[in-house]
Amino acid sequence: DFTRAKPVDDAAFTQFKKLYDYAPAPLRASVDAVDETDRYWRMERVTFDATYGNQRVTAYLFVPRGAVPPYQTVVYFPSGIAFSEKSSRRLEMWYLSPLIRSGRAVLYPVLWGTYERREKLSGNAAEKHRLLTVREIQDLRRSMDYLDTRADIDQRKLAFLGFSAGAIVAPIALAVESRFQAAILAVGGLSVNPGPPEADPLNFASRARTPVLMMNGLLDSGFPLETSVRPLLNLLGAPRADKKLALLETGHAMVGFPATTRESLAWLDRYLGPVRSPR
């Protein structure tokens, strides 16, 4: 029950936030492949330097057909399936396809720890959790750096979308990354397994001031409405008028519901502005 949970003070948060920063460095970005087969979008597989080691981040950019650039863009943080799926050839598209068809671009980064970018780690559970969280957030921010280099992307109209695991970690991403103008969290909430304090979304939520739509299932036993979902909604730092909770008669697997598309598109229209529908 997170109704009485309290985040850390400002001094501790300042120290936590530094973990997710990184020194500016060249991206050395490249477009490695282009797929033109889909009738609704062009997919570009791009790579760029990570902030750590000698690693490269892979990301998939879906560019809508028929829309007029510069494009509004949604950056996607996937569910826990991405942490067990072996290859990014099988991407989660159930939430993304309607957004692209609406005339918006979507960037789908292959974050450290997901798909083919999994590595065996040493250390205790807290150390592993911290490293995973820091690197996936840095990859997300580095993906934003990549979007900054694209003339066909509108850097003033960027949104975050997280599903399940992506929605759980969203408060951290939104608290340390200021370039998002809107956020959508699908089936997220405060988790009973948050990791160490510096990687606990509870300690970041009140510092996340991005307008946010939460979509949750009334029957989701993993994130109970009154003890997990509403406490997160109340903690999030956006003004009350810029926070919305949309509830559906479903459990955690909230995919394929027309209401999720309606709510998501309405939220993006509200905070990024409407786009001309592709022909």
CSV table of N, CA and C in Angstrom, one decimal, residues 8-172:
chain,number,residue,atom,x,y,z
A,8,VAL,N,12.4,10.5,-1.3
A,8,VAL,CA,13.5,11.1,-0.6
A,8,VAL,C,13.5,12.6,-0.7
A,9,ASP,N,14.3,13.3,0.1
A,9,ASP,CA,14.4,14.8,0.1
A,9,ASP,C,15.2,15.2,-1.2
A,10,ASP,N,15.2,16.5,-1.4
A,10,ASP,CA,15.8,17.1,-2.5
A,10,ASP,C,17.3,16.8,-2.6
A,11,ALA,N,18.0,16.8,-1.5
A,11,ALA,CA,19.4,16.6,-1.5
A,11,ALA,C,19.8,15.2,-1.9
A,12,ALA,N,19.0,14.2,-1.5
A,12,ALA,CA,19.2,12.8,-1.9
A,12,ALA,C,18.9,12.7,-3.4
A,13,PHE,N,17.8,13.3,-3.8
A,13,PHE,CA,17.3,13.2,-5.2
A,13,PHE,C,18.4,13.8,-6.1
A,14,THR,N,19.0,14.9,-5.7
A,14,THR,CA,20.1,15.5,-6.6
A,14,THR,C,21.2,14.5,-6.8
A,15,GLN,N,21.6,13.8,-5.8
A,15,GLN,CA,22.6,12.8,-5.9
A,15,GLN,C,22.2,11.6,-6.8
A,16,PHE,N,20.9,11.2,-6.6
A,16,PHE,CA,20.4,10.1,-7.5
A,16,PHE,C,20.4,10.5,-8.9
A,17,LYS,N,20.0,11.7,-9.2
A,17,LYS,CA,19.8,12.2,-10.6
A,17,LYS,C,21.1,12.2,-11.3
A,18,LYS,N,22.2,12.5,-10.7
A,18,LYS,CA,23.5,12.5,-11.3
A,18,LYS,C,23.9,11.2,-11.9
A,19,LEU,N,23.4,10.1,-11.4
A,19,LEU,CA,23.7,8.8,-11.9
A,19,LEU,C,23.3,8.6,-13.3
A,20,TYR,N,22.3,9.3,-13.7
A,20,TYR,CA,21.7,9.2,-15.1
A,20,TYR,C,22.2,10.2,-16.1
A,21,ASP,N,23.1,11.1,-15.6
A,21,ASP,CA,23.7,12.0,-16.5
A,21,ASP,C,24.9,11.4,-17.3
A,22,TYR,N,25.4,12.0,-18.3
A,22,TYR,CA,26.5,11.6,-19.1
A,22,TYR,C,27.1,12.7,-19.8
A,23,ALA,N,28.4,12.6,-20.1
A,23,ALA,CA,29.1,13.7,-20.8
A,23,ALA,C,28.7,13.7,-22.3
A,24,PRO,N,28.5,14.9,-22.9
A,24,PRO,CA,28.2,14.9,-24.3
A,24,PRO,C,29.4,14.3,-25.1
A,25,ALA,N,29.0,13.6,-26.2
A,25,ALA,CA,29.9,12.9,-27.0
A,25,ALA,C,29.3,12.7,-28.4
A,26,PRO,N,30.1,12.6,-29.5
A,26,PRO,CA,29.5,12.4,-30.8
A,26,PRO,C,28.7,11.1,-30.9
A,27,LEU,N,27.6,11.2,-31.6
A,27,LEU,CA,26.7,10.0,-31.8
A,27,LEU,C,27.3,9.0,-32.8
A,28,ARG,N,28.0,9.5,-33.8
A,28,ARG,CA,28.4,8.7,-34.9
A,28,ARG,C,27.3,7.8,-35.4
A,29,ALA,N,26.1,8.5,-35.7
A,29,ALA,CA,24.9,7.8,-36.0
A,29,ALA,C,24.9,7.3,-37.5
A,30,SER,N,24.3,6.2,-37.8
A,30,SER,CA,24.1,5.8,-39.1
A,30,SER,C,22.8,5.1,-39.3
A,31,VAL,N,22.3,5.2,-40.5
A,31,VAL,CA,21.1,4.4,-40.9
A,31,VAL,C,21.6,3.1,-41.6
A,32,ASP,N,21.4,2.0,-40.9
A,32,ASP,CA,22.0,0.7,-41.4
A,32,ASP,C,21.0,-0.1,-42.3
A,33,ALA,N,19.7,0.2,-42.2
A,33,ALA,CA,18.8,-0.6,-43.1
A,33,ALA,C,17.5,0.2,-43.2
A,34,VAL,N,16.8,0.0,-44.3
A,34,VAL,CA,15.5,0.7,-44.5
A,34,VAL,C,14.6,-0.4,-45.0
A,35,ASP,N,13.4,-0.4,-44.5
A,35,ASP,CA,12.3,-1.3,-44.9
A,35,ASP,C,11.1,-0.5,-45.4
A,36,GLU,N,10.8,-0.6,-46.7
A,36,GLU,CA,9.7,0.1,-47.3
A,36,GLU,C,8.5,-0.7,-47.5
A,37,THR,N,8.4,-1.9,-47.0
A,37,THR,CA,7.4,-2.9,-47.3
A,37,THR,C,6.0,-2.5,-46.7
A,38,ASP,N,5.9,-1.8,-45.6
A,38,ASP,CA,4.7,-1.6,-45.0
A,38,ASP,C,3.9,-0.4,-45.7
A,39,ARG,N,2.6,-0.6,-45.8
A,39,ARG,CA,1.8,0.4,-46.5
A,39,ARG,C,1.7,1.7,-45.7
A,40,TYR,N,1.9,1.7,-44.4
A,40,TYR,CA,1.6,2.8,-43.5
A,40,TYR,C,2.9,3.6,-43.1
A,41,TRP,N,4.1,2.9,-43.2
A,41,TRP,CA,5.3,3.6,-42.7
A,41,TRP,C,6.5,3.1,-43.4
A,42,ARG,N,7.6,3.8,-43.3
A,42,ARG,CA,8.9,3.4,-43.6
A,42,ARG,C,9.7,3.2,-42.3
A,43,MET,N,10.4,2.0,-42.2
A,43,MET,CA,11.1,1.7,-41.0
A,43,MET,C,12.6,1.9,-41.3
A,44,GLU,N,13.3,2.6,-40.5
A,44,GLU,CA,14.7,2.8,-40.6
A,44,GLU,C,15.4,2.1,-39.3
A,45,ARG,N,16.3,1.3,-39.5
A,45,ARG,CA,17.1,0.7,-38.4
A,45,ARG,C,18.4,1.6,-38.3
A,46,VAL,N,18.5,2.3,-37.2
A,46,VAL,CA,19.6,3.2,-37.0
A,46,VAL,C,20.5,2.7,-35.8
A,47,THR,N,21.7,3.1,-35.8
A,47,THR,CA,22.6,2.9,-34.7
A,47,THR,C,23.4,4.1,-34.3
A,48,PHE,N,23.8,4.2,-33.0
A,48,PHE,CA,24.6,5.3,-32.6
A,48,PHE,C,25.3,4.9,-31.3
A,49,ASP,N,26.3,5.6,-31.0
A,49,ASP,CA,27.2,5.3,-29.8
A,49,ASP,C,26.4,5.4,-28.5
A,50,ALA,N,26.6,4.4,-27.6
A,50,ALA,CA,26.0,4.5,-26.3
A,50,ALA,C,26.9,5.4,-25.4
A,51,THR,N,26.5,5.7,-24.2
A,51,THR,CA,27.2,6.6,-23.3
A,51,THR,C,28.3,5.8,-22.5
A,52,TYR,N,28.3,4.5,-22.7
A,52,TYR,CA,29.2,3.6,-21.8
A,52,TYR,C,29.9,2.6,-22.7
A,53,GLY,N,31.1,2.3,-22.3
A,53,GLY,CA,31.9,1.3,-23.0
A,53,GLY,C,32.1,1.6,-24.5
A,54,ASN,N,32.1,0.6,-25.3
A,54,ASN,CA,32.3,0.8,-26.7
A,54,ASN,C,31.0,0.3,-27.4
A,55,GLN,N,29.9,0.4,-26.8
A,55,GLN,CA,28.7,-0.2,-27.3
A,55,GLN,C,27.9,0.8,-28.2
A,56,ARG,N,27.1,0.2,-29.1
A,56,ARG,CA,26.2,0.9,-30.0
A,56,ARG,C,24.8,0.6,-29.6
A,57,VAL,N,23.9,1.6,-29.7
A,57,VAL,CA,22.5,1.5,-29.5
A,57,VAL,C,21.8,1.3,-30.8
A,58,THR,N,21.0,0.3,-30.9
A,58,THR,CA,20.1,0.2,-32.1
A,58,THR,C,18.7,0.7,-31.8
A,59,ALA,N,18.2,1.4,-32.8
A,59,ALA,CA,16.8,1.9,-32.6
A,59,ALA,C,16.1,1.8,-34.0
A,60,TYR,N,14.8,1.6,-33.9
A,60,TYR,CA,13.9,1.5,-35.1
A,60,TYR,C,13.1,2.8,-35.2
A,61,LEU,N,13.2,3.5,-36.2
A,61,LEU,CA,12.4,4.7,-36.5
A,61,LEU,C,11.4,4.4,-37.5
A,62,PHE,N,10.1,4.6,-37.1
A,62,PHE,CA,9.0,4.4,-38.0
A,62,PHE,C,8.5,5.7,-38.5
A,63,VAL,N,8.6,6.0,-39.8
A,63,VAL,CA,8.3,7.3,-40.4
A,63,VAL,C,6.9,7.1,-41.1
A,64,PRO,N,5.9,7.9,-40.7
A,64,PRO,CA,4.6,7.7,-41.3
A,64,PRO,C,4.5,8.1,-42.8
A,65,ARG,N,3.8,7.3,-43.6
A,65,ARG,CA,3.6,7.7,-45.0
A,65,ARG,C,2.5,8.7,-45.1
A,66,GLY,N,2.6,9.7,-45.9
A,66,GLY,CA,1.6,10.6,-46.2
A,66,GLY,C,1.5,11.8,-45.3
A,67,ALA,N,2.2,11.7,-44.1
A,67,ALA,CA,2.3,12.8,-43.2
A,67,ALA,C,3.3,13.9,-43.6
A,68,VAL,N,3.2,15.0,-43.1
A,68,VAL,CA,4.1,16.1,-43.5
A,68,VAL,C,5.1,16.4,-42.4
A,69,PRO,N,6.4,16.3,-42.7
A,69,PRO,CA,7.4,16.6,-41.7
A,69,PRO,C,7.5,18.1,-41.4
A,70,PRO,N,8.0,18.5,-40.3
A,70,PRO,CA,8.7,17.7,-39.2
A,70,PRO,C,7.6,16.9,-38.4
A,71,TYR,N,7.9,15.7,-38.1
A,71,TYR,CA,6.9,14.8,-37.5
A,71,TYR,C,6.9,14.9,-35.9
A,72,GLN,N,5.7,14.9,-35.4
A,72,GLN,CA,5.6,14.6,-33.9
A,72,GLN,C,6.2,13.2,-33.7
A,73,THR,N,6.8,12.9,-32.6
A,73,THR,CA,7.4,11.6,-32.4
A,73,THR,C,7.2,11.1,-31.0
A,74,VAL,N,6.8,9.8,-31.0
A,74,VAL,CA,6.7,9.1,-29.7
A,74,VAL,C,7.8,8.1,-29.5
A,75,VAL,N,8.5,8.2,-28.3
A,75,VAL,CA,9.6,7.3,-28.0
A,75,VAL,C,9.1,6.2,-27.1
A,76,TYR,N,9.3,5.0,-27.5
A,76,TYR,CA,8.7,3.8,-26.8
A,76,TYR,C,9.6,3.1,-25.9
A,77,PHE,N,9.2,2.8,-24.7
A,77,PHE,CA,9.9,2.0,-23.7
A,77,PHE,C,9.0,0.7,-23.5
A,78,PRO,N,9.6,-0.4,-24.0
A,78,PRO,CA,8.7,-1.6,-24.0
A,78,PRO,C,8.4,-2.3,-22.7
A,79,SER,N,7.6,-3.3,-22.8
A,79,SER,CA,7.2,-4.1,-21.6
A,79,SER,C,8.3,-5.1,-21.2
A,80,GLY,N,8.1,-5.9,-20.2
A,80,GLY,CA,9.0,-6.9,-19.8
A,80,GLY,C,9.3,-8.0,-20.8
A,81,ILE,N,8.4,-8.1,-21.8
A,81,ILE,CA,8.6,-9.1,-22.8
A,81,ILE,C,10.0,-8.8,-23.5
A,82,ALA,N,10.3,-7.6,-23.7
A,82,ALA,CA,11.6,-7.2,-24.3
A,82,ALA,C,12.8,-7.7,-23.6
A,83,PHE,N,12.6,-8.0,-22.3
A,83,PHE,CA,13.8,-8.5,-21.5
A,83,PHE,C,13.9,-10.0,-21.6
A,84,SER,N,13.0,-10.7,-22.2
A,84,SER,CA,13.1,-12.1,-22.4
A,84,SER,C,13.1,-12.5,-23.9
A,85,GLU,N,12.6,-11.7,-24.8
A,85,GLU,CA,12.6,-11.9,-26.2
A,85,GLU,C,14.1,-11.8,-26.7
A,86,LYS,N,14.5,-12.7,-27.5
A,86,LYS,CA,15.9,-12.8,-27.9
A,86,LYS,C,16.3,-11.8,-29.0
A,87,SER,N,15.4,-11.4,-29.8
A,87,SER,CA,15.7,-10.6,-31.0
A,87,SER,C,14.7,-9.5,-31.2
A,88,SER,N,15.3,-8.3,-31.5
A,88,SER,CA,14.4,-7.1,-31.8
A,88,SER,C,13.7,-7.2,-33.1
A,89,ARG,N,13.8,-8.4,-33.8
A,89,ARG,CA,13.0,-8.6,-35.0
A,89,ARG,C,11.6,-8.7,-34.7
A,90,ARG,N,11.3,-9.0,-33.4
A,90,ARG,CA,9.9,-9.2,-33.0
A,90,ARG,C,9.6,-8.0,-32.0
A,91,LEU,N,9.2,-6.9,-32.5
A,91,LEU,CA,8.9,-5.7,-31.7
A,91,LEU,C,7.5,-5.7,-31.3
A,92,GLU,N,7.2,-5.0,-30.2
A,92,GLU,CA,5.8,-4.8,-29.7
A,92,GLU,C,5.2,-3.7,-30.5
A,93,MET,N,4.2,-4.0,-31.4
A,93,MET,CA,3.6,-3.0,-32.2
A,93,MET,C,2.2,-2.7,-31.9
A,94,TRP,N,1.6,-3.4,-30.9
A,94,TRP,CA,0.2,-3.3,-30.7
A,94,TRP,C,-0.3,-1.9,-30.3
A,95,TYR,N,0.5,-1.1,-29.5
A,95,TYR,CA,0.2,0.3,-29.2
A,95,TYR,C,0.7,1.2,-30.3
A,96,LEU,N,1.7,0.8,-31.0
A,96,LEU,CA,2.4,1.8,-31.8
A,96,LEU,C,1.8,1.9,-33.2
A,97,SER,N,1.3,0.9,-33.8
A,97,SER,CA,0.8,0.9,-35.1
A,97,SER,C,-0.3,2.0,-35.3
A,98,PRO,N,-1.3,2.2,-34.4
A,98,PRO,CA,-2.3,3.3,-34.5
A,98,PRO,C,-1.7,4.6,-34.4
A,99,LEU,N,-0.6,4.8,-33.6
A,99,LEU,CA,0.0,6.1,-33.5
A,99,LEU,C,0.7,6.5,-34.8
A,100,ILE,N,1.4,5.5,-35.4
A,100,ILE,CA,2.1,5.8,-36.7
A,100,ILE,C,1.0,6.1,-37.8
A,101,ARG,N,0.0,5.3,-37.8
A,101,ARG,CA,-1.1,5.6,-38.8
A,101,ARG,C,-1.8,6.9,-38.6
A,102,SER,N,-1.7,7.5,-37.4
A,102,SER,CA,-2.3,8.8,-37.2
A,102,SER,C,-1.4,9.9,-37.8
A,103,GLY,N,-0.2,9.6,-38.2
A,103,GLY,CA,0.7,10.6,-38.8
A,103,GLY,C,1.9,11.0,-37.9
A,104,ARG,N,2.1,10.2,-36.9
A,104,ARG,CA,3.2,10.5,-36.0
A,104,ARG,C,4.4,9.4,-36.2
A,105,ALA,N,5.6,9.9,-36.0
A,105,ALA,CA,6.7,9.0,-36.1
A,105,ALA,C,6.8,8.3,-34.7
A,106,VAL,N,7.4,7.1,-34.7
A,106,VAL,CA,7.7,6.4,-33.4
A,106,VAL,C,9.2,5.9,-33.5
A,107,LEU,N,9.9,6.2,-32.4
A,107,LEU,CA,11.3,5.7,-32.2
A,107,LEU,C,11.2,4.6,-31.1
A,108,TYR,N,11.8,3.4,-31.5
A,108,TYR,CA,11.7,2.2,-30.6
A,108,TYR,C,13.2,1.8,-30.4
A,109,PRO,N,13.8,2.4,-29.3
A,109,PRO,CA,15.2,2.0,-29.0
A,109,PRO,C,15.3,0.6,-28.5
A,110,VAL,N,16.4,-0.1,-28.8
A,110,VAL,CA,16.7,-1.4,-28.2
A,110,VAL,C,17.6,-1.1,-27.0
A,111,LEU,N,16.9,-0.9,-25.8
A,111,LEU,CA,17.6,-0.5,-24.6
A,111,LEU,C,18.5,-1.6,-24.1
A,112,TRP,N,19.5,-1.2,-23.4
A,112,TRP,CA,20.4,-2.2,-22.8
A,112,TRP,C,19.6,-3.1,-21.8
A,113,GLY,N,19.9,-4.4,-22.0
A,113,GLY,CA,19.1,-5.4,-21.2
A,113,GLY,C,18.0,-6.0,-21.9
A,114,THR,N,17.6,-5.4,-23.1
A,114,THR,CA,16.5,-6.0,-23.8
A,114,THR,C,16.9,-6.6,-25.1
A,115,TYR,N,16.1,-7.5,-25.6
A,115,TYR,CA,16.3,-8.2,-26.9
A,115,TYR,C,17.8,-8.8,-26.9
A,116,GLU,N,18.5,-8.5,-28.0
A,116,GLU,CA,19.8,-9.0,-28.2
A,116,GLU,C,20.9,-8.3,-27.4
A,117,ARG,N,20.5,-7.3,-26.6
A,117,ARG,CA,21.5,-6.5,-25.8
A,117,ARG,C,21.5,-6.9,-24.4
A,118,ARG,N,21.3,-8.2,-24.1
A,118,ARG,CA,21.4,-8.7,-22.7
A,118,ARG,C,22.8,-9.2,-22.5
A,119,GLU,N,23.2,-9.0,-21.2
A,119,GLU,CA,24.5,-9.4,-20.8
A,119,GLU,C,24.5,-10.0,-19.4
A,120,LYS,N,25.3,-11.0,-19.2
A,120,LYS,CA,25.4,-11.6,-17.8
A,120,LYS,C,26.1,-10.6,-16.9
A,121,LEU,N,25.5,-10.3,-15.8
A,121,LEU,CA,26.0,-9.4,-14.8
A,121,LEU,C,26.5,-10.0,-13.6
A,122,SER,N,27.5,-9.4,-12.9
A,122,SER,CA,28.0,-9.8,-11.6
A,122,SER,C,27.5,-8.8,-10.6
A,123,GLY,N,27.6,-9.2,-9.3
A,123,GLY,CA,27.2,-8.4,-8.3
A,123,GLY,C,25.9,-8.8,-7.7
A,124,ASN,N,25.4,-8.1,-6.6
A,124,ASN,CA,24.2,-8.5,-5.9
A,124,ASN,C,23.0,-8.0,-6.7
A,125,ALA,N,21.8,-8.3,-6.2
A,125,ALA,CA,20.6,-7.9,-6.9
A,125,ALA,C,20.4,-6.4,-7.0
A,126,ALA,N,20.8,-5.7,-6.0
A,126,ALA,CA,20.7,-4.2,-6.0
A,126,ALA,C,21.6,-3.6,-7.0
A,127,GLU,N,22.8,-4.1,-7.1
A,127,GLU,CA,23.8,-3.6,-8.0
A,127,GLU,C,23.4,-3.9,-9.5
A,128,LYS,N,22.8,-5.0,-9.7
A,128,LYS,CA,22.4,-5.4,-11.1
A,128,LYS,C,21.2,-4.5,-11.5
A,129,HIS,N,20.3,-4.3,-10.5
A,129,HIS,CA,19.1,-3.4,-10.8
A,129,HIS,C,19.5,-2.0,-11.1
A,130,ARG,N,20.5,-1.5,-10.3
A,130,ARG,CA,20.9,-0.1,-10.5
A,130,ARG,C,21.6,0.0,-11.9
A,131,LEU,N,22.5,-0.9,-12.3
A,131,LEU,CA,23.2,-0.8,-13.5
A,131,LEU,C,22.2,-0.9,-14.7
A,132,LEU,N,21.2,-1.8,-14.6
A,132,LEU,CA,20.2,-1.9,-15.7
A,132,LEU,C,19.4,-0.6,-15.8
A,133,THR,N,19.0,-0.1,-14.7
A,133,THR,CA,18.1,1.1,-14.8
A,133,THR,C,18.9,2.3,-15.3
A,134,VAL,N,20.1,2.5,-14.9
A,134,VAL,CA,20.9,3.6,-15.3
A,134,VAL,C,21.2,3.5,-16.8
A,135,ARG,N,21.6,2.3,-17.3
A,135,ARG,CA,21.9,2.2,-18.7
A,135,ARG,C,20.7,2.3,-19.6
A,136,GLU,N,19.6,1.8,-19.2
A,136,GLU,CA,18.4,1.9,-20.1
A,136,GLU,C,17.9,3.3,-20.1
A,137,ILE,N,18.0,4.1,-19.0
A,137,ILE,CA,17.6,5.5,-19.1
A,137,ILE,C,18.6,6.3,-19.9
A,138,GLN,N,19.9,6.0,-19.7
A,138,GLN,CA,20.9,6.7,-20.6
A,138,GLN,C,20.6,6.4,-22.1
A,139,ASP,N,20.3,5.1,-22.4
A,139,ASP,CA,20.0,4.8,-23.8
A,139,ASP,C,18.8,5.6,-24.3
A,140,LEU,N,17.8,5.7,-23.4
A,140,LEU,CA,16.6,6.4,-23.8
A,140,LEU,C,17.0,7.9,-24.1
A,141,ARG,N,17.8,8.5,-23.2
A,141,ARG,CA,18.2,9.9,-23.4
A,141,ARG,C,19.1,10.0,-24.6
A,142,ARG,N,19.9,9.1,-24.9
A,142,ARG,CA,20.8,9.1,-26.1
A,142,ARG,C,19.9,9.0,-27.3
A,143,SER,N,18.8,8.3,-27.3
A,143,SER,CA,17.9,8.2,-28.4
A,143,SER,C,17.3,9.6,-28.6
A,144,MET,N,17.0,10.3,-27.6
A,144,MET,CA,16.5,11.7,-27.7
A,144,MET,C,17.6,12.6,-28.4
A,145,ASP,N,18.9,12.3,-28.1
A,145,ASP,CA,20.0,13.1,-28.7
A,145,ASP,C,19.9,12.8,-30.2
A,146,TYR,N,19.7,11.5,-30.6
A,146,TYR,CA,19.6,11.2,-32.0
A,146,TYR,C,18.5,11.9,-32.7
A,147,LEU,N,17.3,12.0,-32.1
A,147,LEU,CA,16.2,12.7,-32.7
A,147,LEU,C,16.6,14.2,-32.9
A,148,ASP,N,17.4,14.7,-32.0
A,148,ASP,CA,17.8,16.1,-32.2
A,148,ASP,C,18.6,16.4,-33.5
A,149,THR,N,19.1,15.3,-34.0
A,149,THR,CA,19.9,15.5,-35.3
A,149,THR,C,19.1,15.3,-36.5
A,150,ARG,N,17.8,15.0,-36.4
A,150,ARG,CA,17.0,14.7,-37.6
A,150,ARG,C,16.2,16.0,-37.9
A,151,ALA,N,16.4,16.5,-39.1
A,151,ALA,CA,15.6,17.6,-39.6
A,151,ALA,C,14.1,17.3,-39.8
A,152,ASP,N,13.8,16.0,-40.0
A,152,ASP,CA,12.4,15.7,-40.2
A,152,ASP,C,11.6,15.4,-38.9
A,153,ILE,N,12.3,15.6,-37.8
A,153,ILE,CA,11.6,15.4,-36.5
A,153,ILE,C,11.4,16.8,-35.8
A,154,ASP,N,10.2,17.0,-35.3
A,154,ASP,CA,9.9,18.2,-34.5
A,154,ASP,C,10.3,18.0,-33.1
A,155,GLN,N,11.4,18.6,-32.7
A,155,GLN,CA,12.0,18.5,-31.3
A,155,GLN,C,11.1,19.1,-30.3
A,156,ARG,N,10.1,19.9,-30.7
A,156,ARG,CA,9.2,20.6,-29.7
A,156,ARG,C,8.0,19.7,-29.5
A,157,LYS,N,7.9,18.6,-30.1
A,157,LYS,CA,6.7,17.7,-30.0
A,157,LYS,C,7.1,16.3,-29.9
A,158,LEU,N,7.6,16.0,-28.7
A,158,LEU,CA,8.1,14.6,-28.4
A,158,LEU,C,7.3,14.1,-27.2
A,159,ALA,N,6.9,12.8,-27.3
A,159,ALA,CA,6.2,12.1,-26.2
A,159,ALA,C,6.8,10.8,-25.8
A,160,PHE,N,6.6,10.4,-24.6
A,160,PHE,CA,7.1,9.2,-24.0
A,160,PHE,C,5.9,8.2,-24.0
A,161,LEU,N,6.1,7.0,-24.3
A,161,LEU,CA,5.1,5.9,-24.1
A,161,LEU,C,5.8,4.7,-23.5
A,162,GLY,N,5.3,4.3,-22.4
A,162,GLY,CA,5.8,3.1,-21.7
A,162,GLY,C,4.7,2.1,-21.4
A,163,PHE,N,4.9,0.9,-21.7
A,163,PHE,CA,3.9,-0.2,-21.4
A,163,PHE,C,4.5,-1.2,-20.4
A,164,SER,N,3.7,-1.3,-19.3
A,164,SER,CA,4.1,-2.3,-18.2
A,164,SER,C,5.5,-1.9,-17.7
A,165,ALA,N,6.5,-2.7,-17.9
A,165,ALA,CA,7.8,-2.3,-17.4
A,165,ALA,C,8.2,-0.9,-17.8
A,166,GLY,N,7.9,-0.5,-19.0
A,166,GLY,CA,8.2,0.8,-19.4
A,166,GLY,C,7.4,1.9,-18.7
A,167,ALA,N,6.2,1.6,-18.3
A,167,ALA,CA,5.4,2.5,-17.5
A,167,ALA,C,5.9,2.5,-16.0
A,168,ILE,N,6.4,1.4,-15.5
A,168,ILE,CA,6.9,1.4,-14.2
A,168,ILE,C,8.1,2.3,-14.0
A,169,VAL,N,9.1,2.3,-15.0
A,169,VAL,CA,10.3,3.1,-14.9
A,169,VAL,C,10.1,4.5,-15.4
A,170,ALA,N,8.9,4.8,-15.9
A,170,ALA,CA,8.6,6.1,-16.5
A,170,ALA,C,8.9,7.3,-15.6
A,171,PRO,N,8.6,7.2,-14.3
A,171,PRO,CA,8.9,8.4,-13.4
A,171,PRO,C,10.4,8.8,-13.4
A,172,ILE,N,11.2,7.8,-13.5
A,172,ILE,CA,12.7,8.1,-13.6
A,172,ILE,C,13.0,8.8,-14.9
